[in-house]
Coordinates of C-alpha atoms in Angstrom, one line a residue:
M1 CA -40.1 164.9 -106.9
N2 CA -39.6 168.5 -106.0
Y3 CA -42.8 169.1 -104.1
Q4 CA -42.2 172.9 -103.7
L5 CA -41.8 173.4 -107.5
F6 CA -44.9 171.2 -108.0
A7 CA -46.9 173.3 -105.6
V8 CA -45.9 176.5 -107.3
F9 CA -46.9 174.9 -110.6
L10 CA -50.3 174.0 -109.2
V11 CA -50.9 177.5 -107.9
G12 CA -50.0 179.0 -111.2
F13 CA -52.1 176.5 -113.2
A14 CA -55.1 177.1 -110.9
A15 CA -54.8 180.9 -111.4
R16 CA -54.7 180.5 -115.1
L17 CA -57.7 178.2 -115.0
D18 CA -59.6 180.6 -112.8
R19 CA -59.0 183.4 -115.2
G20 CA -60.2 181.3 -118.0
L21 CA -63.5 180.2 -116.4
A22 CA -64.5 183.2 -114.2
A23 CA -66.4 185.9 -115.9
I24 CA -67.9 187.4 -112.8
G25 CA -65.5 189.6 -110.9
D26 CA -63.0 190.1 -113.6
R27 CA -63.6 193.8 -113.7
Y28 CA -62.5 194.1 -110.0
A29 CA -59.4 191.9 -110.4
F30 CA -57.0 194.8 -109.6
E31 CA -53.3 194.4 -109.0
R32 CA -52.5 193.8 -105.4
I33 CA -50.2 196.5 -104.0
L34 CA -48.9 195.7 -100.6
P35 CA -48.3 198.5 -98.1
E36 CA -44.7 199.6 -97.8
P37 CA -42.8 198.0 -94.9
R38 CA -42.8 199.5 -91.5
V39 CA -40.7 198.8 -88.4
C40 CA -40.8 200.3 -84.9
I41 CA -37.6 200.6 -83.0
H42 CA -36.6 202.3 -79.7
D43 CA -36.5 205.8 -81.2
G44 CA -39.8 205.5 -83.0
C45 CA -41.4 203.9 -86.1
L46 CA -39.7 203.8 -89.6
Q47 CA -41.5 203.8 -92.9
G48 CA -39.3 201.8 -95.3
K49 CA -39.5 200.8 -98.9
Y50 CA -39.6 197.7 -101.0
F51 CA -36.8 197.2 -103.6
N52 CA -36.4 194.7 -106.3
G53 CA -33.7 192.0 -105.9
L54 CA -31.6 190.7 -108.8
D55 CA -33.3 187.3 -108.7
G56 CA -36.8 188.5 -108.9
D57 CA -37.9 188.8 -105.3
R58 CA -38.2 192.0 -103.3
Y59 CA -36.5 193.1 -100.1
E60 CA -37.1 195.8 -97.5
G61 CA -34.8 198.8 -97.2
Y62 CA -34.8 201.4 -94.4
L63 CA -32.6 204.3 -95.5
G64 CA -31.1 207.2 -93.7
I65 CA -31.9 206.1 -90.1
P66 CA -30.3 208.5 -87.6
F67 CA -28.1 206.9 -84.9
A68 CA -26.6 210.1 -83.4
K69 CA -27.3 213.8 -83.4
P70 CA -25.9 215.8 -86.4
P71 CA -22.3 216.6 -85.4
V72 CA -22.6 220.3 -86.4
G73 CA -22.0 223.6 -84.6
K74 CA -20.7 222.9 -81.1
L75 CA -20.9 219.2 -81.7
R76 CA -18.1 219.4 -84.4
F77 CA -15.0 217.7 -83.0
K78 CA -17.0 216.2 -80.3
N79 CA -17.8 212.5 -79.5
P80 CA -21.2 211.5 -81.0
V81 CA -24.3 212.2 -79.0
R82 CA -27.3 209.9 -79.0
N83 CA -30.2 211.3 -81.2
D84 CA -33.6 212.2 -79.8
P85 CA -36.6 209.9 -80.4
W86 CA -39.3 211.1 -82.8
E87 CA -43.1 211.0 -83.0
G88 CA -45.0 209.6 -85.9
D89 CA -43.3 207.7 -88.7
Y90 CA -39.8 208.5 -89.8
D91 CA -39.4 208.6 -93.6
A92 CA -36.7 205.9 -94.2
T93 CA -37.4 205.7 -98.0
W94 CA -34.5 207.9 -99.2
E95 CA -30.8 208.1 -98.6
R96 CA -29.3 211.0 -96.7
S97 CA -26.1 212.9 -97.6
R98 CA -22.7 211.4 -97.4
C99 CA -20.3 212.8 -94.9
L100 CA -18.4 216.0 -96.0
Q101 CA -15.4 214.9 -97.9
K102 CA -12.9 215.4 -100.8
N103 CA -12.3 212.0 -102.3
D104 CA -8.7 212.2 -103.4
I105 CA -8.7 208.5 -104.2
R106 CA -10.4 209.5 -107.5
P107 CA -8.8 212.1 -109.7
L108 CA -10.3 215.6 -110.2
Q109 CA -12.7 215.5 -107.2
T110 CA -14.5 218.4 -105.6
V111 CA -15.9 218.6 -102.1
Q112 CA -19.1 216.7 -101.5
G113 CA -21.5 215.9 -98.7
S114 CA -22.7 217.4 -95.5
E115 CA -21.6 217.4 -91.8
D116 CA -25.1 216.2 -91.0
C117 CA -24.4 212.6 -92.1
L118 CA -24.6 210.2 -89.2
Y119 CA -27.2 207.8 -90.7
L120 CA -27.3 204.2 -91.5
N121 CA -29.1 201.9 -93.9
V122 CA -30.7 198.6 -92.9
F123 CA -31.8 195.9 -95.4
R124 CA -33.7 192.7 -94.7
P125 CA -35.2 190.0 -96.9
K126 CA -39.0 190.1 -97.4
N127 CA -41.1 187.9 -95.1
V128 CA -38.3 187.2 -92.6
T129 CA -39.6 184.5 -90.2
G130 CA -36.8 184.2 -87.6
P131 CA -33.7 185.9 -86.3
L132 CA -31.0 186.1 -88.9
P133 CA -27.3 186.8 -88.6
V134 CA -26.3 190.5 -89.2
I135 CA -23.5 191.7 -91.5
F136 CA -22.4 195.2 -90.3
F137 CA -20.3 196.7 -93.2
I138 CA -17.8 199.5 -92.7
H139 CA -16.9 201.3 -96.0
G140 CA -13.4 202.2 -96.9
G141 CA -11.9 205.3 -98.4
A142 CA -8.6 206.1 -96.5
F143 CA -10.7 207.6 -93.6
A144 CA -11.2 210.5 -96.0
A145 CA -14.0 209.4 -98.4
G146 CA -16.9 207.0 -98.9
S147 CA -20.5 206.5 -97.9
S148 CA -23.3 204.0 -97.5
S149 CA -24.8 204.8 -100.9
M150 CA -26.9 202.1 -102.5
G151 CA -25.3 203.1 -105.8
E152 CA -22.0 201.7 -104.6
F153 CA -23.1 199.2 -101.9
G154 CA -26.4 197.9 -103.3
P155 CA -27.5 195.0 -101.0
E156 CA -29.3 193.0 -103.7
R157 CA -27.0 190.0 -103.7
F158 CA -27.1 189.5 -100.0
M159 CA -30.9 190.0 -99.9
D160 CA -31.3 187.5 -102.7
T161 CA -29.9 184.8 -100.4
G162 CA -32.7 185.5 -97.8
K163 CA -30.2 184.6 -95.1
V164 CA -28.9 187.8 -93.5
I165 CA -29.7 191.3 -92.4
L166 CA -27.3 194.1 -93.7
V167 CA -26.4 197.3 -91.8
I168 CA -24.3 199.9 -93.5
P169 CA -23.4 203.1 -91.5
Q170 CA -21.7 206.3 -92.3
Y171 CA -19.1 208.0 -90.2
R172 CA -17.2 211.3 -90.0
L173 CA -14.2 211.5 -92.3
G174 CA -11.1 213.6 -92.7
V175 CA -10.5 216.4 -90.3
F176 CA -14.1 216.2 -89.1
G177 CA -13.6 212.6 -88.1
F178 CA -10.0 212.6 -86.9
L179 CA -8.8 216.0 -85.7
S180 CA -6.7 215.5 -82.6
T181 CA -4.9 217.9 -80.4
E182 CA -3.7 215.0 -78.2
D183 CA -5.5 216.4 -75.2
R184 CA -9.1 216.9 -74.0
A185 CA -9.7 219.9 -76.4
S186 CA -10.0 217.3 -79.2
P187 CA -9.1 213.7 -78.3
G188 CA -9.8 212.5 -81.9
N189 CA -11.2 209.2 -83.3
Y190 CA -14.6 210.6 -83.9
G191 CA -15.1 208.6 -87.0
L192 CA -14.4 205.3 -85.1
K193 CA -16.7 206.5 -82.3
D194 CA -19.4 207.1 -84.8
Q195 CA -19.0 203.4 -86.0
L196 CA -19.2 202.4 -82.3
F197 CA -22.4 204.3 -81.9
A198 CA -23.8 202.5 -85.0
L199 CA -22.8 199.2 -83.5
R200 CA -24.5 200.0 -80.3
W201 CA -27.6 201.1 -82.2
T202 CA -27.5 197.7 -84.0
Q203 CA -27.4 195.9 -80.6
R204 CA -30.4 197.9 -79.3
N205 CA -32.5 197.7 -82.5
I206 CA -31.7 194.9 -84.8
A207 CA -34.1 192.4 -83.2
H208 CA -36.9 194.7 -84.5
F209 CA -35.7 193.9 -88.0
S210 CA -35.6 190.1 -87.2
G211 CA -31.8 190.3 -86.8
D212 CA -29.9 188.4 -84.1
P213 CA -27.9 190.8 -82.0
N214 CA -25.7 187.8 -80.8
L215 CA -24.6 187.1 -84.4
V216 CA -23.3 190.4 -85.7
T217 CA -20.4 190.1 -88.1
I218 CA -18.4 193.3 -88.6
V219 CA -16.9 193.5 -92.1
G220 CA -14.8 196.2 -93.5
Q221 CA -12.7 197.0 -96.6
S222 CA -9.5 199.1 -96.8
A223 CA -10.0 201.8 -94.1
G224 CA -13.1 199.9 -93.0
S225 CA -10.8 196.8 -92.7
S226 CA -8.5 198.8 -90.4
S227 CA -11.6 199.9 -88.5
V228 CA -12.5 196.3 -87.9
Q229 CA -9.1 195.8 -86.2
Y230 CA -9.5 199.0 -84.2
H231 CA -12.9 197.6 -82.8
M232 CA -11.2 194.4 -82.0
V233 CA -8.6 196.2 -79.8
S234 CA -10.9 198.8 -78.3
P235 CA -12.5 198.0 -74.9
Q236 CA -15.5 200.1 -76.0
S237 CA -16.5 197.6 -78.7
K238 CA -16.4 194.4 -76.5
G239 CA -19.5 192.3 -76.9
L240 CA -20.9 194.2 -79.9
F241 CA -19.9 191.6 -82.5
A242 CA -19.4 187.9 -82.7
R243 CA -17.3 187.5 -85.9
A244 CA -15.0 189.9 -87.9
V245 CA -13.7 190.1 -91.5
S246 CA -10.9 192.5 -92.6
M247 CA -10.6 193.0 -96.4
S248 CA -7.4 194.6 -97.6
G249 CA -6.5 196.8 -94.7
S250 CA -4.7 196.8 -91.4
A251 CA -4.5 198.9 -88.3
L252 CA -0.9 197.7 -87.7
G253 CA 0.8 199.7 -90.5
S254 CA 3.5 202.2 -89.5
R255 CA 1.8 205.1 -91.3
Y256 CA -0.8 205.4 -88.5
Y257 CA 1.8 205.9 -85.8
S258 CA 4.3 208.4 -87.1
V259 CA 2.3 211.7 -87.1
D260 CA 2.5 214.6 -84.6
Q261 CA -1.2 215.1 -84.3
L262 CA -1.0 218.5 -82.6
A263 CA 1.4 219.9 -85.2
L264 CA -1.0 218.7 -87.9
A265 CA -3.9 220.3 -86.2
R266 CA -2.0 223.6 -86.1
R267 CA -1.1 223.3 -89.8
Q268 CA -4.8 222.7 -90.5
A269 CA -5.7 225.9 -88.6
G270 CA -3.1 227.8 -90.6
A271 CA -4.5 226.3 -93.9
V272 CA -7.8 228.0 -93.3
G273 CA -6.4 231.3 -92.2
I274 CA -6.7 231.2 -88.4
S275 CA -4.4 233.8 -86.9
N276 CA -1.6 232.7 -84.5
A277 CA -2.4 229.0 -85.2
S278 CA 1.0 228.0 -84.0
S279 CA 0.6 229.5 -80.5
L280 CA -3.1 229.3 -79.6
S281 CA -4.1 227.1 -76.7
T282 CA -5.6 223.9 -77.9
E283 CA -9.0 224.9 -76.6
R284 CA -9.0 228.2 -78.5
L285 CA -7.5 226.4 -81.6
V286 CA -10.4 223.9 -81.7
D287 CA -13.0 226.6 -81.0
A288 CA -11.6 228.6 -83.9
L289 CA -11.8 225.5 -86.2
R290 CA -15.4 225.0 -85.2
E291 CA -16.2 228.5 -86.6
V292 CA -14.8 227.7 -90.0
D293 CA -17.3 227.0 -92.8
G294 CA -17.3 223.2 -93.4
L295 CA -16.9 223.5 -97.1
E296 CA -13.7 225.6 -96.7
L297 CA -12.4 223.2 -94.0
A298 CA -12.9 220.3 -96.3
K299 CA -11.3 222.1 -99.3
S300 CA -8.2 223.0 -97.3
I301 CA -7.0 219.4 -97.3
D302 CA -5.1 220.4 -100.6
K303 CA -2.8 222.6 -98.5
L304 CA -1.7 219.7 -96.3
K305 CA -0.3 217.6 -99.2
Y306 CA 3.4 217.3 -100.1
F307 CA 2.8 215.8 -103.6
Y308 CA -0.3 215.6 -105.7
V309 CA -2.9 214.1 -103.3
H310 CA -0.4 212.6 -100.9
P311 CA -0.6 211.6 -98.2
I312 CA -4.1 210.3 -99.1
L313 CA -4.2 209.1 -95.5
R314 CA -3.8 212.6 -94.1
W315 CA -6.3 212.3 -91.2
H316 CA -6.6 208.9 -89.4
P317 CA -7.1 207.2 -86.1
T318 CA -4.7 208.0 -83.3
I319 CA -3.8 206.8 -79.7
E320 CA -5.8 209.1 -77.5
R321 CA -3.7 210.9 -74.9
Y322 CA -6.6 212.2 -72.9
V323 CA -8.4 209.2 -71.3
D324 CA -11.9 209.2 -70.0
G325 CA -15.0 206.9 -70.1
E326 CA -15.5 207.5 -73.8
T327 CA -11.9 207.0 -75.0
F328 CA -11.8 204.6 -77.9
I329 CA -8.0 203.9 -78.1
S330 CA -5.8 204.6 -75.2
E331 CA -3.1 202.0 -75.8
D332 CA -1.0 201.3 -78.9
P333 CA -3.1 198.9 -81.0
R334 CA 0.0 197.1 -82.2
E335 CA 0.9 196.1 -78.7
V336 CA -2.6 195.1 -77.8
W337 CA -2.7 192.9 -80.9
R338 CA 0.7 191.4 -80.5
S339 CA -0.1 190.4 -76.9
G340 CA -3.4 188.8 -77.8
R341 CA -5.5 191.3 -75.7
Y342 CA -7.9 192.0 -78.6
H343 CA -11.4 190.6 -78.7
Q344 CA -10.8 187.1 -79.9
V345 CA -13.7 186.2 -82.2
P346 CA -13.6 184.1 -85.3
Y347 CA -11.7 186.2 -87.8
T348 CA -11.2 186.3 -91.5
M349 CA -8.5 188.4 -93.3
G350 CA -8.0 188.8 -97.0
F351 CA -6.0 190.7 -99.7
L352 CA -5.6 191.1 -103.5
P353 CA -2.6 191.1 -105.9
N354 CA -2.7 194.8 -106.6
D355 CA -3.9 196.3 -103.4
G356 CA -1.9 199.4 -104.0
A357 CA -3.8 200.4 -107.2
Y358 CA -5.8 203.1 -105.4
T359 CA -2.4 204.9 -105.2
S360 CA -0.4 203.6 -108.1
A361 CA -2.9 203.6 -111.0
I362 CA -3.1 207.3 -111.4
L363 CA 0.7 207.7 -111.1
L364 CA 1.5 205.0 -113.7
S365 CA -1.0 206.3 -116.2
N366 CA -0.1 210.0 -115.9
S367 CA 3.4 210.8 -117.2
S368 CA 3.5 214.4 -115.8
L369 CA 2.7 213.1 -112.3
L370 CA 5.2 210.3 -112.7
N371 CA 8.0 212.7 -113.8
E372 CA 7.2 215.0 -110.9
L373 CA 7.5 212.1 -108.5
N374 CA 10.8 211.1 -110.1
E375 CA 12.3 214.5 -109.7
K376 CA 12.0 214.2 -105.9
S377 CA 11.9 210.4 -105.8
A378 CA 14.4 210.0 -102.9
D379 CA 12.1 212.0 -100.7
Y380 CA 8.6 211.3 -102.1
I381 CA 8.7 207.6 -102.8
P382 CA 9.7 206.4 -99.4
R383 CA 7.1 208.6 -97.8
L384 CA 4.4 206.7 -99.7
V385 CA 5.1 203.7 -97.5
A386 CA 5.9 205.8 -94.3
V387 CA 9.7 205.5 -94.5
N388 CA 12.3 208.2 -93.9
H389 CA 15.1 206.6 -92.0
P390 CA 18.2 206.7 -94.2
T391 CA 18.9 203.0 -93.9
S392 CA 15.3 202.1 -94.7
V393 CA 15.3 204.4 -97.6
R394 CA 18.4 202.7 -99.0
M395 CA 16.8 199.3 -98.5
L396 CA 13.7 200.4 -100.4
K397 CA 15.7 201.7 -103.4
K398 CA 17.9 198.6 -103.6
R399 CA 15.0 196.3 -103.7
F400 CA 12.6 198.0 -106.0
F401 CA 14.6 200.6 -108.0
P402 CA 18.2 199.3 -108.1
D403 CA 18.9 200.6 -111.6
G404 CA 17.8 204.2 -110.9
S405 CA 20.1 207.0 -109.8
N406 CA 20.1 208.4 -106.3
D407 CA 18.3 211.5 -107.7
H408 CA 15.9 209.7 -110.1
W409 CA 14.9 206.3 -108.8
L410 CA 12.4 205.5 -111.6
T411 CA 13.4 204.1 -115.0
E412 CA 11.5 202.6 -117.8
K413 CA 12.7 199.2 -116.6
N414 CA 11.7 199.5 -113.0
V415 CA 8.7 201.8 -113.0
G416 CA 6.3 198.9 -112.6
N417 CA 7.9 198.1 -109.3
L418 CA 6.2 201.2 -107.9
E419 CA 2.9 199.3 -108.1
T420 CA 4.4 196.3 -106.3
M421 CA 6.0 198.4 -103.6
L422 CA 2.8 200.2 -102.8
S423 CA 0.7 197.0 -102.7
E424 CA 3.1 195.3 -100.3
G425 CA 4.0 198.3 -98.2
Q426 CA 0.6 200.0 -97.8
I427 CA -1.6 197.0 -97.5
I428 CA -0.3 193.4 -97.8
Y429 CA 2.5 193.6 -95.2
G430 CA 0.1 194.8 -92.5
V431 CA -2.4 192.1 -93.3
V432 CA 0.2 189.3 -93.1
L433 CA 1.7 190.8 -90.0
G434 CA -1.6 190.7 -88.2
A435 CA -2.2 187.1 -89.2
K436 CA 1.3 186.0 -88.1
Q437 CA 1.0 187.7 -84.8
I438 CA -2.3 185.9 -84.1
L439 CA -0.7 182.5 -85.0
A440 CA 2.2 183.2 -82.7
L441 CA -0.1 183.6 -79.6
N442 CA -0.1 181.0 -76.9
N443 CA -3.5 182.2 -75.7
R444 CA -5.4 182.1 -79.0
T445 CA -9.0 181.0 -78.5
A446 CA -10.7 181.8 -81.8
P447 CA -10.1 180.5 -85.4
L448 CA -8.4 182.5 -88.2
S449 CA -8.8 182.1 -91.9
V450 CA -7.2 184.0 -94.8
Y451 CA -8.4 184.4 -98.4
Y452 CA -6.6 185.7 -101.5
F453 CA -9.0 187.3 -104.1
N454 CA -7.4 186.8 -107.5
F455 CA -10.5 186.8 -109.8
R456 CA -10.4 189.0 -112.9
G457 CA -13.8 190.1 -114.1
P458 CA -15.1 192.6 -116.8
Y459 CA -14.8 195.6 -114.5
S460 CA -12.2 197.0 -112.1
Q461 CA -12.2 199.8 -109.5
S462 CA -8.9 200.9 -111.0
Y463 CA -10.9 202.7 -113.6
Y464 CA -12.0 205.2 -111.0
N465 CA -8.5 205.5 -109.6
S466 CA -7.1 206.6 -113.0
Y467 CA -10.0 207.2 -115.4
T468 CA -8.3 205.0 -117.9
Q469 CA -9.0 201.5 -119.1
G470 CA -5.4 200.4 -118.3
D471 CA -4.8 196.9 -117.2
F472 CA -3.8 197.0 -113.5
G473 CA -4.8 193.4 -112.7
V474 CA -7.0 192.5 -109.8
S475 CA -7.0 195.8 -108.0
H476 CA -7.8 197.3 -104.6
A477 CA -11.6 197.0 -103.8
D478 CA -12.3 194.8 -106.8
E479 CA -13.7 192.1 -104.5
L480 CA -16.5 194.5 -103.5
L481 CA -18.0 194.4 -107.0
Y482 CA -18.9 190.7 -106.3
L483 CA -20.5 191.4 -102.9
F484 CA -22.4 194.6 -103.7
R485 CA -24.3 195.8 -106.7
A486 CA -22.5 199.0 -107.8
S487 CA -25.1 200.3 -110.1
E488 CA -23.6 203.9 -110.2
L489 CA -20.2 202.6 -111.1
F490 CA -20.6 199.6 -113.5
P491 CA -23.3 197.6 -115.3
D492 CA -24.6 194.4 -113.8
F493 CA -22.8 191.2 -114.6
K494 CA -24.3 189.2 -117.4
V495 CA -26.4 186.3 -115.9
G496 CA -24.5 183.1 -116.3
S497 CA -21.2 184.8 -116.9
P498 CA -18.1 183.8 -114.8
A499 CA -18.3 187.1 -112.9
W500 CA -22.0 186.4 -112.1
Y501 CA -21.0 183.0 -110.7
M502 CA -18.1 184.6 -108.8
A503 CA -20.6 187.0 -107.2
K504 CA -22.8 184.2 -106.1
L505 CA -19.9 182.3 -104.6
F506 CA -18.3 185.2 -102.8
V507 CA -21.6 186.3 -101.2
E508 CA -22.3 182.8 -100.0
Y509 CA -18.7 182.8 -98.6
L510 CA -19.5 185.9 -96.5
V511 CA -22.9 184.5 -95.5
Y512 CA -21.3 181.2 -94.4
I513 CA -18.9 183.2 -92.2
A514 CA -21.8 185.1 -90.7
Y515 CA -23.4 181.8 -89.7
N516 CA -20.4 179.7 -88.8
G517 CA -17.5 182.0 -87.9
V518 CA -14.9 181.2 -90.6
A519 CA -14.9 179.5 -94.0
G520 CA -12.2 177.4 -95.5
L521 CA -9.4 175.7 -93.7
P522 CA -8.5 177.6 -90.5
C523 CA -4.9 178.6 -89.9
T524 CA -2.7 176.8 -87.4
A525 CA 0.6 177.7 -85.8
D526 CA 2.3 175.4 -88.3
S527 CA 0.3 176.2 -91.5
C528 CA -1.9 178.9 -92.8
P529 CA -3.4 177.9 -96.2
L530 CA -4.8 180.8 -98.2
L531 CA -8.2 180.2 -99.9
E532 CA -7.7 181.6 -103.4
F533 CA -10.6 182.7 -105.6
T534 CA -9.5 182.8 -109.2
N535 CA -10.6 182.3 -112.8
S536 CA -11.0 178.9 -114.4
D537 CA -10.6 177.6 -117.9
D538 CA -13.4 175.1 -117.3
A539 CA -16.6 176.5 -118.7
S540 CA -18.7 174.2 -116.5
R541 CA -16.9 175.6 -113.4
P542 CA -16.1 179.2 -114.1
V543 CA -14.6 180.0 -110.7
K544 CA -11.7 178.0 -109.3
L545 CA -10.8 177.6 -105.6
N546 CA -7.2 176.9 -104.7
L547 CA -5.3 176.5 -101.5
I548 CA -2.0 178.4 -101.4
D549 CA 0.5 177.1 -99.0
G550 CA 1.0 180.1 -96.7
F551 CA 2.5 183.6 -97.2
D552 CA 5.5 184.8 -99.2
E553 CA 8.0 184.6 -96.4
E554 CA 10.8 186.4 -98.3
K555 CA 8.6 189.5 -98.9
F556 CA 7.4 189.5 -95.3
A557 CA 11.0 189.3 -94.0
F558 CA 12.0 192.3 -96.1
W559 CA 9.2 194.5 -94.9
S560 CA 9.7 193.4 -91.3
N561 CA 13.4 194.3 -91.4
L562 CA 12.7 197.6 -93.2
Y563 CA 10.2 198.7 -90.6
A564 CA 12.3 197.4 -87.7
V565 CA 15.1 199.8 -88.9
Q566 CA 12.6 202.6 -89.5
N567 CA 11.2 202.3 -86.0
S568 CA 14.5 201.9 -84.3
V569 CA 15.4 205.6 -84.2
K570 CA 13.1 208.5 -84.1
T571 CA 13.8 210.8 -87.0

């Protein structure tokens, strides 16, 4: 007999019986309203709020907690500074502004947010009785957009498990997060250093939320996925996490390492009308940029594009040339990774079939953009995957657009290959490269597992990439819809539907990783089975799990050869 269910039944039955017999006191049988949750941390006390889960129980939310001083005024283009403590209770019942940004991943966007944005949200199940593992989630958005908003990253599914604490920070984006002059005037990587500050905050404070600081799992998607790898290679992040999960993103892609950062900083200054931007000293250049209105600085990103919104990844992490005690990246991450000198913790990587949809969906669904791209296809298309070496350009055309002319690569027959090229070149190659380099190590001490998310549900993030209902398959960031409740983007899944089951399964998959390190069969030097999540025709088992025997070696070989040529000669 299930004694827990029986006990619940007895309590309910007794309550009904009591209501039926008791006449005295009924007039005072008011609804019990518990006080809102409250937690005290090193900086002071927090007044949180109860929220309703999806399965009926409530959870605690502490929103907009500061983990650094607002990076405004003289602190713009500076490493984060620890915030001051406060007296009294801090109101952690409402979300603060997202970081200042122009989200070019979605069409027709305007500038949003504030520079005062270094806040994080913490969620924990109600009535936590012991230290729980912590999931520290880093949002994506091409290092240019995104936030910790509950409307996109609702914690309900994780909270309904009652098994983990969830921390979601914000970090500076775009020029505010990644301006670099390649010297001490502006070393760069402020967005990554903000994440680092949030991780340190978690280590100092998470025990007060009944979280286990020794069981922190960093999870990131897209740019957040790349961020996870940057933390794995940075000496600054050592010891701050015990597991890691990278979802559809890599820090090993060539597009991070082919930019003259100082030249870009001067172009940025020119875009906002700073005089003599090309000849100012770097100190005066950065001082002048600090004086520019934040809204104008964010809007000026449009002047730094060569086609439509490209490159979307205009500002991003860099190798810091000026090295001091706060330097985040001083050595090429690709070499650190390849040599096995990263933080070897249990690691999970994953990707989707159409991981390039955040770029390709709007192009394929907008004929005027597609024709504009085709008019300069020999120049523009290779740049979308960080290629400009003549031999690499020819390799790219031959593989994906063989029937196009040298002046107009795209045809009705091959235009769909643009989607494939972008998925492989922008996301999947870097993921597979990272996994293969781990498996080639002789000094590997931690397990690796890889998943392939191939489940099609009723909604797709590709709608917000194109504002059409076009069928782009399983698209970049679709897996997030099964981890987080995205109430501002899509309706909830129907209870009992295949998507509802998929969400239950995928959340449990991440929770299992938080407890145990990896889930599924770990990779070995000889074999790396991919755990595939996909649809099932069996109504009694609406989600199917398959094991795929390794990666597509022919695709990997093509991209390896292409980038070997691309990187062989500086152009």
